[in-house]
């Protein structure tokens, strides 16, 4: 239960209580009652206001068409669709010896929420995306053009080596990309709700400009990756050295790295 989880975090008052949290779980928004979604979203708002960073996997079903035999409305996953979390999509390396050959992972969860409006911090980036990619986007009747866009950022989501019951195996998914981001932010000095800060930066690392996510079942394609923000890989993949430089700049001019809710 997400409400119990949030309450447990909020009840931890010690100085050593964790401030960065990773969630590798989710389900299409339509799977939940709307009142429950909004209640859980309010819990994430509490965490953001109190200085917690919540990093959430965007899902592994691409744009996730809801139809079986015909292309119908796309679905994003919750809690990644909450405006008060940082949603992490996926990329794939085409050449593991050359990181420059990186593209959008076709199963990266991405799209637009049907329940939550687009937050102010991402309006400019998403508007530019919708305009630049208008000839490549799927038909607009399949998604909410005014909704909160997912994901915010991304990371490599394929071919992770995982030890399971004594055996090594290769696994893929944004469930691996989210804790990668969380671990990186836990090792930084930036705390609190990250999205307004991330969207204000000139760059977070490397922009992913190629590939699509799948539409699912009867849909040909989902959303395209483009220059700048896109609904497959978000703002791109991180360069920790660059983010540390932006942190230092933020402290120099603002005196604090605590990020507030927009």
Tab-separated table of C-alpha atoms in Angstrom:
chain	number	residue	atom	x	y	z
A	1	UNK	CA	0.000	0.000	0.000
A	2	UNK	CA	1.588	3.264	-1.112
A	3	UNK	CA	-0.094	5.269	1.650
A	4	UNK	CA	1.429	3.014	4.328
A	5	UNK	CA	4.834	3.252	2.630
A	6	UNK	CA	4.724	7.056	2.589
A	7	UNK	CA	3.545	7.210	6.211
A	8	UNK	CA	6.447	4.958	7.221
A	9	UNK	CA	8.916	7.294	5.532
A	10	UNK	CA	7.360	10.423	7.024
A	11	UNK	CA	7.496	8.909	10.519
A	12	UNK	CA	11.272	8.461	10.283
A	13	UNK	CA	12.618	11.515	12.062
A	14	UNK	CA	16.268	10.580	12.558
A	15	UNK	CA	19.049	12.462	10.774
A	16	UNK	CA	20.120	9.248	9.028
A	17	UNK	CA	16.679	8.465	7.556
A	18	UNK	CA	16.893	8.032	3.756
A	19	UNK	CA	15.908	10.994	1.581
A	20	UNK	CA	16.178	9.323	-1.831
A	21	UNK	CA	13.761	6.520	-2.697
A	22	UNK	CA	13.486	4.223	-5.710
A	23	UNK	CA	10.288	2.487	-6.872
A	24	UNK	CA	10.434	-0.275	-9.490
A	25	UNK	CA	6.718	-0.964	-9.543
A	26	UNK	CA	3.723	0.394	-11.395
A	27	UNK	CA	0.543	-0.322	-13.300
A	28	UNK	CA	-1.490	1.511	-15.968
A	29	UNK	CA	-3.416	4.465	-14.563
A	30	UNK	CA	-6.687	2.896	-15.671
A	31	UNK	CA	-6.097	-0.014	-13.280
A	32	UNK	CA	-6.789	2.281	-10.316
A	33	UNK	CA	-9.796	4.168	-9.049
A	34	UNK	CA	-9.266	7.861	-9.793
A	35	UNK	CA	-9.862	8.885	-6.163
A	36	UNK	CA	-7.161	6.461	-5.045
A	37	UNK	CA	-4.737	7.810	-7.652
A	38	UNK	CA	-5.272	11.351	-6.441
A	39	UNK	CA	-4.882	10.331	-2.810
A	40	UNK	CA	-1.568	8.618	-3.540
A	41	UNK	CA	-0.469	11.583	-5.623
A	42	UNK	CA	-1.096	13.815	-2.589
A	43	UNK	CA	1.176	11.542	-0.541
A	44	UNK	CA	3.975	12.057	-3.073
A	45	UNK	CA	3.394	15.808	-2.789
A	46	UNK	CA	3.980	15.525	0.980
A	47	UNK	CA	7.284	13.762	0.385
A	48	UNK	CA	8.362	16.386	-2.142
A	49	UNK	CA	7.546	19.263	0.208
A	50	UNK	CA	9.518	17.635	3.015
A	51	UNK	CA	12.681	17.228	0.967
A	52	UNK	CA	12.446	13.660	-0.327
A	53	UNK	CA	13.422	12.560	-3.837
A	54	UNK	CA	11.240	9.760	-5.242
A	55	UNK	CA	12.579	8.043	-8.388
A	56	UNK	CA	10.126	5.772	-10.253
A	57	UNK	CA	10.513	3.369	-13.197
A	58	UNK	CA	8.317	4.408	-16.133
A	59	UNK	CA	7.432	0.823	-17.103
A	60	UNK	CA	8.357	-1.709	-19.777
A	61	UNK	CA	5.367	-1.645	-22.139
A	62	UNK	CA	6.161	1.332	-24.341
A	63	UNK	CA	3.145	3.553	-24.994
A	64	UNK	CA	0.965	0.613	-23.828
A	65	UNK	CA	-2.076	0.531	-26.110
A	66	UNK	CA	-5.206	-0.532	-24.224
A	67	UNK	CA	-6.820	-2.300	-27.182
A	68	UNK	CA	-6.386	-5.936	-28.211
A	69	UNK	CA	-7.423	-5.992	-31.865
A	70	UNK	CA	-7.463	-2.283	-32.703
A	71	UNK	CA	-5.187	0.583	-31.734
A	72	UNK	CA	-6.890	2.438	-28.902
A	73	UNK	CA	-5.864	4.870	-26.178
A	74	UNK	CA	-2.325	4.753	-24.798
A	75	UNK	CA	-1.690	4.356	-21.071
A	76	UNK	CA	1.127	5.566	-18.848
A	77	UNK	CA	1.912	3.874	-15.581
A	78	UNK	CA	1.339	5.158	-12.078
A	79	UNK	CA	3.179	6.133	-9.869
A	80	UNK	CA	5.510	7.288	-12.671
A	81	UNK	CA	2.734	9.619	-13.883
A	82	UNK	CA	2.607	11.528	-10.590
A	83	UNK	CA	3.859	15.099	-11.148
A	84	UNK	CA	5.745	14.863	-7.823
A	85	UNK	CA	8.094	11.994	-8.693
A	86	UNK	CA	10.974	11.688	-11.151
A	87	UNK	CA	10.032	9.102	-13.793
A	88	UNK	CA	12.893	7.158	-15.399
A	89	UNK	CA	12.613	5.711	-18.896
A	90	UNK	CA	14.985	3.410	-20.744
A	91	UNK	CA	17.654	3.412	-23.413
A	92	UNK	CA	19.516	0.607	-25.154
A	93	UNK	CA	23.137	0.379	-26.272
A	94	UNK	CA	23.545	-0.761	-29.872
A	95	UNK	CA	27.283	-1.185	-29.338
A	96	UNK	CA	28.438	-1.947	-25.786
A	97	UNK	CA	31.956	-0.751	-26.639
A	98	UNK	CA	30.739	2.655	-27.789
A	99	UNK	CA	28.293	4.531	-25.562
A	100	UNK	CA	27.569	6.981	-28.394
A	101	UNK	CA	25.544	4.257	-30.126
A	102	UNK	CA	22.669	4.617	-27.677
A	103	UNK	CA	19.031	4.755	-28.687
A	104	UNK	CA	15.607	4.810	-27.084
A	105	UNK	CA	14.674	1.397	-25.701
A	106	UNK	CA	11.572	0.283	-27.571
A	107	UNK	CA	9.827	-0.855	-24.375
A	108	UNK	CA	10.523	2.315	-22.411
A	109	UNK	CA	7.280	3.427	-20.764
A	110	UNK	CA	6.308	6.865	-22.029
A	111	UNK	CA	3.371	9.053	-22.921
A	112	UNK	CA	0.882	11.380	-21.283
A	113	UNK	CA	-1.247	11.077	-18.166
A	114	UNK	CA	-5.016	11.088	-18.459
A	115	UNK	CA	-5.478	12.127	-14.834
A	116	UNK	CA	-2.748	14.636	-14.008
A	117	UNK	CA	-2.273	17.951	-15.793
A	118	UNK	CA	1.089	18.962	-17.171
A	119	UNK	CA	3.067	20.606	-14.342
A	120	UNK	CA	4.620	24.044	-14.895
A	121	UNK	CA	8.195	22.782	-14.731
A	122	UNK	CA	7.835	20.735	-17.936
A	123	UNK	CA	5.446	22.852	-20.017
A	124	UNK	CA	8.128	24.512	-22.126
A	125	UNK	CA	10.094	21.326	-22.852
A	126	UNK	CA	7.001	19.275	-23.712
A	127	UNK	CA	5.469	22.007	-25.888
A	128	UNK	CA	8.703	22.162	-27.881
A	129	UNK	CA	8.625	18.376	-28.269
A	130	UNK	CA	5.030	18.292	-29.489
A	131	UNK	CA	5.808	20.994	-32.025
A	132	UNK	CA	9.116	19.560	-33.258
A	133	UNK	CA	7.850	15.967	-33.537
A	134	UNK	CA	4.313	16.735	-34.776
A	135	UNK	CA	4.830	14.855	-38.051
A	136	UNK	CA	6.091	11.748	-36.223
A	137	UNK	CA	3.678	11.590	-33.294
A	138	UNK	CA	0.899	8.976	-33.141
A	139	UNK	CA	-2.675	10.225	-33.727
A	140	UNK	CA	-3.677	12.588	-30.924
A	141	UNK	CA	-6.910	10.703	-30.115
A	142	UNK	CA	-4.779	8.041	-28.424
A	143	UNK	CA	-3.401	10.258	-25.663
A	144	UNK	CA	-4.018	13.403	-23.617
A	145	UNK	CA	-2.042	16.273	-25.150
A	146	UNK	CA	-2.427	18.337	-21.970
A	147	UNK	CA	-1.353	15.633	-19.539
A	148	UNK	CA	1.765	15.221	-17.434
A	149	UNK	CA	4.441	13.814	-19.756
A	150	UNK	CA	6.431	10.680	-18.852
A	151	UNK	CA	9.352	10.023	-18.408
A	152	UNK	CA	11.475	12.856	-17.045
A	153	UNK	CA	14.888	11.250	-17.574
A	154	UNK	CA	16.290	7.885	-18.631
A	155	UNK	CA	19.183	5.458	-18.300
A	156	UNK	CA	20.370	2.251	-19.947
A	157	UNK	CA	17.748	-0.434	-19.272
A	158	UNK	CA	19.114	-3.516	-21.024
A	159	UNK	CA	21.455	-6.399	-20.224
A	160	UNK	CA	21.919	-5.917	-16.491
A	161	UNK	CA	23.756	-8.758	-14.775
A	162	UNK	CA	21.639	-9.917	-11.834
A	163	UNK	CA	22.323	-12.723	-9.363
A	164	UNK	CA	19.104	-14.678	-8.750
A	165	UNK	CA	19.018	-17.775	-6.524
A	166	UNK	CA	22.713	-18.361	-7.068
A	167	UNK	CA	22.681	-17.911	-10.863
A	168	UNK	CA	23.702	-14.936	-12.964
A	169	UNK	CA	21.215	-13.771	-15.580
A	170	UNK	CA	20.745	-10.876	-18.000
A	171	UNK	CA	17.658	-8.788	-17.303
A	172	UNK	CA	16.265	-5.632	-18.857
A	173	UNK	CA	13.806	-3.006	-17.709
A	174	UNK	CA	13.323	0.501	-16.380
A	175	UNK	CA	13.145	-1.232	-12.985
A	176	UNK	CA	16.941	-1.296	-13.240
A	177	UNK	CA	17.279	2.266	-14.574
A	178	UNK	CA	15.339	3.841	-11.681
A	179	UNK	CA	17.627	2.596	-8.868
A	180	UNK	CA	20.617	3.614	-10.999
A	181	UNK	CA	19.332	7.207	-10.949
A	182	UNK	CA	18.419	6.957	-7.268
A	183	UNK	CA	21.880	5.703	-6.355
A	184	UNK	CA	23.480	8.525	-8.279
A	185	UNK	CA	21.315	11.173	-6.588
A	186	UNK	CA	21.846	9.621	-3.154
A	187	UNK	CA	25.556	10.175	-3.742
A	188	UNK	CA	25.012	13.845	-4.624
A	189	UNK	CA	24.286	16.904	-2.502
A	190	UNK	CA	20.990	17.748	-4.193
A	191	UNK	CA	17.939	16.811	-2.147
A	192	UNK	CA	14.199	17.191	-2.440
A	193	UNK	CA	11.917	17.291	-5.440
A	194	UNK	CA	14.278	17.094	-8.424
A	195	UNK	CA	12.134	17.858	-11.469
A	196	UNK	CA	12.038	21.685	-11.435
A	197	UNK	CA	15.832	21.686	-11.099
A	198	UNK	CA	16.395	19.040	-13.804
A	199	UNK	CA	14.162	20.811	-16.336
A	200	UNK	CA	15.914	24.131	-15.660
A	201	UNK	CA	19.348	22.776	-16.661
A	202	UNK	CA	20.814	23.352	-20.141
A	203	UNK	CA	21.689	19.640	-20.216
A	204	UNK	CA	21.666	16.692	-17.814
A	205	UNK	CA	24.140	14.650	-19.844
A	206	UNK	CA	23.498	13.018	-23.203
A	207	UNK	CA	20.442	13.646	-25.343
A	208	UNK	CA	18.934	10.535	-26.965
A	209	UNK	CA	17.621	11.454	-30.411
A	210	UNK	CA	16.849	8.152	-32.145
A	211	UNK	CA	14.292	5.395	-31.771
A	212	UNK	CA	10.655	4.962	-30.722
A	213	UNK	CA	8.795	3.139	-28.017
A	214	UNK	CA	6.343	0.500	-29.163
A	215	UNK	CA	2.655	1.281	-29.461
A	216	UNK	CA	1.681	-2.182	-28.294
A	217	UNK	CA	-0.507	-4.826	-29.880
A	218	UNK	CA	-2.356	-3.278	-32.843
A	219	UNK	CA	-0.524	0.088	-32.786
A	220	UNK	CA	2.417	0.486	-35.145
A	221	UNK	CA	4.529	2.835	-33.032
A	222	UNK	CA	4.365	4.916	-29.914
A	223	UNK	CA	6.344	8.118	-29.393
A	224	UNK	CA	9.586	9.144	-31.125
A	225	UNK	CA	12.833	10.225	-29.524
A	226	UNK	CA	13.974	13.649	-30.743
A	227	UNK	CA	16.385	16.470	-29.997
A	228	UNK	CA	15.666	17.742	-26.497
A	229	UNK	CA	12.873	16.360	-24.353
A	230	UNK	CA	10.815	13.428	-25.668
A	231	UNK	CA	8.190	11.049	-24.299
A	232	UNK	CA	10.483	8.013	-24.518
A	233	UNK	CA	13.741	9.077	-22.876
A	234	UNK	CA	12.754	12.368	-21.230
A	235	UNK	CA	15.609	14.861	-20.919
A	236	UNK	CA	18.152	12.138	-21.699
A	237	UNK	CA	20.698	10.076	-19.780
A	238	UNK	CA	22.815	11.460	-16.940
A	239	UNK	CA	26.387	12.636	-16.857
A	240	UNK	CA	27.159	12.693	-13.146
A	241	UNK	CA	30.185	14.955	-13.558
A	242	UNK	CA	28.035	17.509	-15.366
A	243	UNK	CA	25.289	17.313	-12.737
A	244	UNK	CA	27.867	17.904	-9.999
A	245	UNK	CA	28.982	21.052	-11.836
A	246	UNK	CA	25.381	22.277	-12.031
A	247	UNK	CA	24.995	21.533	-8.309
A	248	UNK	CA	28.042	23.635	-7.511
A	249	UNK	CA	26.720	26.468	-9.675
A	250	UNK	CA	23.330	26.292	-7.968
A	251	UNK	CA	24.942	26.494	-4.519
A	252	UNK	CA	27.101	29.425	-5.597
A	253	UNK	CA	24.169	31.558	-6.750
A	254	UNK	CA	21.400	30.323	-4.465
A	255	UNK	CA	23.262	29.162	-1.372
A	256	UNK	CA	21.389	25.852	-1.129
A	257	UNK	CA	20.769	22.664	-3.064
A	258	UNK	CA	17.354	22.013	-1.545
A	259	UNK	CA	14.866	21.855	-4.406
A	260	UNK	CA	11.348	23.108	-3.802
A	261	UNK	CA	8.101	22.089	-5.472
A	262	UNK	CA	7.175	24.389	-8.351
